Short mmCIF file of C-alpha atoms and ligand atoms in Angstrom, two decimals:
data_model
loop_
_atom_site.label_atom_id
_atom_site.label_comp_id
_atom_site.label_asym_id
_atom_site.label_seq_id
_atom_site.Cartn_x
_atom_site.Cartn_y
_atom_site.Cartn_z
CA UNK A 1 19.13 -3.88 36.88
CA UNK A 2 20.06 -3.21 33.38
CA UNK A 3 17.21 -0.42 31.96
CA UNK A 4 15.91 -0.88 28.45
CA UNK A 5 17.00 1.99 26.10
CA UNK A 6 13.69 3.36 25.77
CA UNK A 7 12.04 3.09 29.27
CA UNK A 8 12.85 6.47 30.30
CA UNK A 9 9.36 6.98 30.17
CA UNK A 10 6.66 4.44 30.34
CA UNK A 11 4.48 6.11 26.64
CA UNK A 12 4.00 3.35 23.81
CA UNK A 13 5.47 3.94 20.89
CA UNK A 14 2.19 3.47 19.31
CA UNK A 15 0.92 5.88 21.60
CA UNK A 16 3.25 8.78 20.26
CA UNK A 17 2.14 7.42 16.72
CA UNK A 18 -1.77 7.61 17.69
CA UNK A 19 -0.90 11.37 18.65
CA UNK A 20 1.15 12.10 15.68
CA UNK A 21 -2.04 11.56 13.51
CA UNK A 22 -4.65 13.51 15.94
CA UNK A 23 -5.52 16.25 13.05
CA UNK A 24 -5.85 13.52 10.44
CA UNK A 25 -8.37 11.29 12.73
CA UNK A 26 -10.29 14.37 13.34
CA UNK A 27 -10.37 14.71 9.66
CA UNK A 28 -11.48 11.36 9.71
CA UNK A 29 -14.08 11.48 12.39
CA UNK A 30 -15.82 14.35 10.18
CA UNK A 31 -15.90 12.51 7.05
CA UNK A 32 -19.13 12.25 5.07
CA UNK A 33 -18.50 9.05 4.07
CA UNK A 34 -18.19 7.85 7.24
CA UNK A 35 -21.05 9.95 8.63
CA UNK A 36 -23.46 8.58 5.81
CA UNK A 37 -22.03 5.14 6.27
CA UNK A 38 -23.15 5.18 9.95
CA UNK A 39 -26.52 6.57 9.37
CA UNK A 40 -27.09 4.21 5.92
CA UNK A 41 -27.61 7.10 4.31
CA UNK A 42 -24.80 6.80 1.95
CA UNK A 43 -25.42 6.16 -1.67
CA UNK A 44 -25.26 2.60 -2.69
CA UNK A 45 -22.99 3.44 -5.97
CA UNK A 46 -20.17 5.21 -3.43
CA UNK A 47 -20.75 2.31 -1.03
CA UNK A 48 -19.72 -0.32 -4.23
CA UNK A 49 -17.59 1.67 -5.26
CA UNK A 50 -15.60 1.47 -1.57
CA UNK A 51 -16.32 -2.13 -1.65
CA UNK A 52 -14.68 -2.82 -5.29
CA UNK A 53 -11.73 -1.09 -4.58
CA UNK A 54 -11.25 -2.26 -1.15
CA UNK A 55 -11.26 -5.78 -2.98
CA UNK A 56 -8.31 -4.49 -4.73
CA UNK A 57 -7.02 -3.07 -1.36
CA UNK A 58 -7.29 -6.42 0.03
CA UNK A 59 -5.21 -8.44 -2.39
CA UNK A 60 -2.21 -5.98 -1.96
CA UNK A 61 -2.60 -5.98 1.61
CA UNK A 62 -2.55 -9.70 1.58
CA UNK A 63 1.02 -9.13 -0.03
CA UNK A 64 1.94 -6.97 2.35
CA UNK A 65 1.21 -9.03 5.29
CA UNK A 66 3.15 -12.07 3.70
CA UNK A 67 6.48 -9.96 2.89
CA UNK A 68 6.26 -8.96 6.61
CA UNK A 69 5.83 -12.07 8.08
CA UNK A 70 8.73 -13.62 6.06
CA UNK A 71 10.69 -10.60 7.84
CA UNK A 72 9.56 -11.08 11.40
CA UNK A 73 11.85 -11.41 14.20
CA UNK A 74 10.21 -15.00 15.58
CA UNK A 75 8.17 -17.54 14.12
CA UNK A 76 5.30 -16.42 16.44
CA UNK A 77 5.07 -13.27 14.64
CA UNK A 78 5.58 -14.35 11.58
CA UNK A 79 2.37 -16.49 12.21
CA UNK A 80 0.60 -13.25 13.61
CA UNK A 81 1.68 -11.71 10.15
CA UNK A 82 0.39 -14.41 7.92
CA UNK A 83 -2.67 -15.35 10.10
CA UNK A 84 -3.58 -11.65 9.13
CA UNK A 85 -2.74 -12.46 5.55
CA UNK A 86 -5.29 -15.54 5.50
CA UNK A 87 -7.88 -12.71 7.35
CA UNK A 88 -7.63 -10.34 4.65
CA UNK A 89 -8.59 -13.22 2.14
CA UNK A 90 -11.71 -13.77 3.92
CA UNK A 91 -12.44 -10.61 4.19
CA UNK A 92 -11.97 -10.31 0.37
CA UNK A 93 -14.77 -12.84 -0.23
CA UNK A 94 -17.09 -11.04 1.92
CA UNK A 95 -16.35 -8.55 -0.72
CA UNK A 96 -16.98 -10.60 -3.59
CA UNK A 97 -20.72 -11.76 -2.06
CA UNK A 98 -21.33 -8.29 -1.87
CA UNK A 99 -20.86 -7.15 -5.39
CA UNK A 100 -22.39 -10.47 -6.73
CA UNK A 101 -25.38 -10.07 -4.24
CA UNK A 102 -28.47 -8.06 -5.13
CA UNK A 103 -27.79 -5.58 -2.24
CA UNK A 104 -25.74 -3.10 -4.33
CA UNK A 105 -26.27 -1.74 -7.85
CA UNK A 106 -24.79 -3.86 -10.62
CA UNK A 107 -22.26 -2.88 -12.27
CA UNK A 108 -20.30 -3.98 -15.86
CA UNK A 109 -17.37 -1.55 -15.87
CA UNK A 110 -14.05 -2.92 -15.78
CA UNK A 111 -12.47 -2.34 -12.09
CA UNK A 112 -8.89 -0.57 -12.21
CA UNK A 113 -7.24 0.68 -9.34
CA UNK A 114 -8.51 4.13 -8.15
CA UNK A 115 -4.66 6.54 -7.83
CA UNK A 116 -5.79 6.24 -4.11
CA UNK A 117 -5.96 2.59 -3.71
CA UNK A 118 -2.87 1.95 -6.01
CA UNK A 119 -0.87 4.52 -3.56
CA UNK A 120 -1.68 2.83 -0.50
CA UNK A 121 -1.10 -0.52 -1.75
CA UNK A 122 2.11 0.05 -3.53
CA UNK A 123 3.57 1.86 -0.29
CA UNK A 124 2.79 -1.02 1.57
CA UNK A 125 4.04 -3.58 -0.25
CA UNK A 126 6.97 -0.96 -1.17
CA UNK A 127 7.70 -0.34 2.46
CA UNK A 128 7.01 -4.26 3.65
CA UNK A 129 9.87 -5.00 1.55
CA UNK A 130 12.17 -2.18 1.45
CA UNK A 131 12.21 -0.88 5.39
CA UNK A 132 13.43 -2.36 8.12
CA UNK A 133 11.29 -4.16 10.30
CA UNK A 134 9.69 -1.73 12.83
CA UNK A 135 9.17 0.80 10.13
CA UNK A 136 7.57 -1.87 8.01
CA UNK A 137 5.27 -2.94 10.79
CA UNK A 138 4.31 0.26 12.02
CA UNK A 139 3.18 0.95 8.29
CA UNK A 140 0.68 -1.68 8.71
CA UNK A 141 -0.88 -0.47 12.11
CA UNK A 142 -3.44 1.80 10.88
CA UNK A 143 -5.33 -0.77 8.44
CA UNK A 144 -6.19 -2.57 11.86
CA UNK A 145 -6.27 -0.01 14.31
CA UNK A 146 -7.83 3.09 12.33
CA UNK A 147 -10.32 0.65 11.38
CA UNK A 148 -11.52 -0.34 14.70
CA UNK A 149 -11.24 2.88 16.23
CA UNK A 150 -13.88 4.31 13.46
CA UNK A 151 -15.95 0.95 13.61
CA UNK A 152 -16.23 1.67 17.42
CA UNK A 153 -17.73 5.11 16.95
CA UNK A 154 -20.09 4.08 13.87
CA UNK A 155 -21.78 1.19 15.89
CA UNK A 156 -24.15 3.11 17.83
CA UNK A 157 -25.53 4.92 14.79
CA UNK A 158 -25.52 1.62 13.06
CA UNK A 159 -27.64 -0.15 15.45
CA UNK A 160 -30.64 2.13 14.06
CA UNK A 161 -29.91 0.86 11.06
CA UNK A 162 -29.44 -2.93 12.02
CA UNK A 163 -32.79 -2.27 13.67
CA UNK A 164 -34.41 -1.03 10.75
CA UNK A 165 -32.75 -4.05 8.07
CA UNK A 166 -30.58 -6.41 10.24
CA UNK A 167 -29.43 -7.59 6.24
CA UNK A 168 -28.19 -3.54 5.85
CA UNK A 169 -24.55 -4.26 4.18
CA UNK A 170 -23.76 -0.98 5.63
CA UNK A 171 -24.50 -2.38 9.48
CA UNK A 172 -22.42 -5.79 8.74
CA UNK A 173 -18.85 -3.02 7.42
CA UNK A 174 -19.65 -2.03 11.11
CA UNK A 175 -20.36 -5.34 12.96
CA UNK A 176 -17.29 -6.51 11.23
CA UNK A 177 -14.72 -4.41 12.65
CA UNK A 178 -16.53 -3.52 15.91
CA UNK A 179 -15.86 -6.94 17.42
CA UNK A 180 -14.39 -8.54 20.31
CA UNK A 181 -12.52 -10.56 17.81
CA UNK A 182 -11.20 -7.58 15.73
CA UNK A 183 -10.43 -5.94 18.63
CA UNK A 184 -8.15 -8.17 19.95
CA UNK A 185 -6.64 -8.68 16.61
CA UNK A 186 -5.75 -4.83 16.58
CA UNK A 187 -4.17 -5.08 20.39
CA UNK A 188 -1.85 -7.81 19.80
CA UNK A 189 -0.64 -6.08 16.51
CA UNK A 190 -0.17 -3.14 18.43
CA UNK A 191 1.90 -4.99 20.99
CA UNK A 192 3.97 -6.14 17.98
CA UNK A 193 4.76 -2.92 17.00
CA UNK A 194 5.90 -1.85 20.14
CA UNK A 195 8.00 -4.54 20.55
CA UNK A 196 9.48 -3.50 17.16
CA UNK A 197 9.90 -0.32 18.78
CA UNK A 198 11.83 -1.37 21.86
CA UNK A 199 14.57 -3.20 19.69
CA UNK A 200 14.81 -0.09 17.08
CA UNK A 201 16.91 2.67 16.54
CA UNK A 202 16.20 6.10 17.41
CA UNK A 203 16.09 7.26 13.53
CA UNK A 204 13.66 3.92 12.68
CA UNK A 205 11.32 5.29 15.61
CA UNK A 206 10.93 8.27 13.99
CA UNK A 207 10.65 6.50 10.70
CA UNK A 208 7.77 4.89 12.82
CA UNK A 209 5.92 7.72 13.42
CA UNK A 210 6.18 9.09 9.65
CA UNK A 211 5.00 5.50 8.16
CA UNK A 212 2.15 5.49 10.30
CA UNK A 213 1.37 9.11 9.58
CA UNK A 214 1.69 8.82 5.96
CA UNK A 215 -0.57 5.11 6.17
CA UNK A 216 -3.47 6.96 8.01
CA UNK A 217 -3.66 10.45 5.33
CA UNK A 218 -3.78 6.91 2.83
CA UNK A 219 -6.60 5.48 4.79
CA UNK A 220 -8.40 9.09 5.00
CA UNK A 221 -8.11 9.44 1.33
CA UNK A 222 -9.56 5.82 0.82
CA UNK A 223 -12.81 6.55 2.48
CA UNK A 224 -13.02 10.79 0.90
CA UNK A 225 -12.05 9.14 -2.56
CA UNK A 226 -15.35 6.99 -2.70
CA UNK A 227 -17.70 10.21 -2.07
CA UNK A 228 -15.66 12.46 -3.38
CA UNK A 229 -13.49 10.61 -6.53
CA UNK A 230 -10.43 11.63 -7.38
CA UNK A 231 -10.08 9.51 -10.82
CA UNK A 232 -6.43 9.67 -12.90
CA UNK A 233 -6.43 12.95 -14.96
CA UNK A 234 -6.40 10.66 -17.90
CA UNK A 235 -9.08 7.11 -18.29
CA UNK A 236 -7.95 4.36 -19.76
CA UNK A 237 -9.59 4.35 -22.53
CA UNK A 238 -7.97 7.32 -23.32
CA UNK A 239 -4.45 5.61 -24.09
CA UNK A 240 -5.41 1.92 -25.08
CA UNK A 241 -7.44 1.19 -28.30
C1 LIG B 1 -8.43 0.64 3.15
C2 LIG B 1 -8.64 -0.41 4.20
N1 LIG B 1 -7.95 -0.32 5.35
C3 LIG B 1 -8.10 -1.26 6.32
C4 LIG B 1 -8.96 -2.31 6.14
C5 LIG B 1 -9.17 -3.34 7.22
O1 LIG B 1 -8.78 -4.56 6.82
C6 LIG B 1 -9.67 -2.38 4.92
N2 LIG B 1 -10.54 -3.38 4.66
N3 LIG B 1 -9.49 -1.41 3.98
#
């Protein structure tokens, strides 16, 4: 029987990624945001502020998806790739009701990339394009899988609020990404990955690990950013006229 490289022992990859980010989840698990977000306590201006730049999020991470479809190994994950690509879209114009809806303040200031959100989305589309494969892919795991992991734990807490307003904008975030559906959405990519994995080199796996690493801190930051901003030393109106 001829042995795969890496079976020596039967770990996921992804599994050895989950565990490389174990201090940043628990960073995660104690954020405010998230905390308020659960109990729908969470100020409506950080919540739109979340939602405007995760708009922004969503367009690059549209991009992202598409450059690493086009550099899939088979067409049927390509399609995986680009099926995620359409998601993201939708997702988008759940956005866009949002802000246009009377649920959150209004707001007439012109939207511009927080340094957060144009981090994350640049190294995506940055590493989509420029890495090989695997790497690429595992970049992308964390948008699916840290989302569903901190959906999962926000639902119960979110119930009370879907009790008290089943229209709470804060309950649908969670009923969105604690799904069936989403779920197995964020298994299959995971699969992916790890078949990435089993076809890459020892220096790409560890490449692995550090894209997925450096993808969580950015989804972290995403969610502290929106409590706690962290704008560009300089505004905009600063430099232009
Ligand atoms: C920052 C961020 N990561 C992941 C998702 C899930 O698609 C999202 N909407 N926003």
């Amino acid at each position: 029987m001829v042995t795969p490289v890496h079976s020596a022992d039967s770990v996921r990859h992804t599994d050895r990624m989950w565990d490389a980010t174990g201090s940043l989840r628990t960073a995660i698990d104690g954020l405010e945001f998230l905390e308020q977000l659960g109990h729908g306590t969470l100020p409506l201006d950080a919540f739109r502020f979340y939602i405007e730049q995760d708009r922004l999020y969503l367009a690059g991470y549209t991009k992202a998806l598409a450059i690493l479809a086009s550099r899939a190994p088979d067409a049927t994950t390509a399609a995986f790739w680009a099926t995620s690509a359409a998601s993201a879209v939708d997702e988008a114009s759940l956005h866009e009701q949002l802000l246009s809806g009377s649920a959150l303040p209004p707001s007439d200031a012109r939207v511009e990339h927080s340094p957060t959100c144009l981090g994350y989305t640049s190294y995506l589309i940055a590493t989509a394009a420029t890495e090989p494969y695997p790497v690429a892919a595992a970049a992308i795991l964390p948008c699916f899988w840290i989302y569903a992991d901190v959906a999962a734990r926000l639902a119960g807490a979110a119930q009370d609020v879907l009790a008290r307003d089943p229209e709470h904008p804060y309950a649908r975030w969670v009923s969105t990404y604690d799904s069936d559906e989403f779920r197995d959405i964020v298994s299959a990519a995971r699969t992916l990955v790890d078949e990435a994995a089993d076809g890459a080199t020892e220096a790409q796996r560890e490449a692995m690990v550090d894209a997925f690493v450096i993808a969580t801190r950015y989804e972290l930051s995403f969610w502290d950013t929106a409590l706690h901003p962290m704008p560009w030393s300089h505004s905009r109106s600063a430099v232009a006229p």
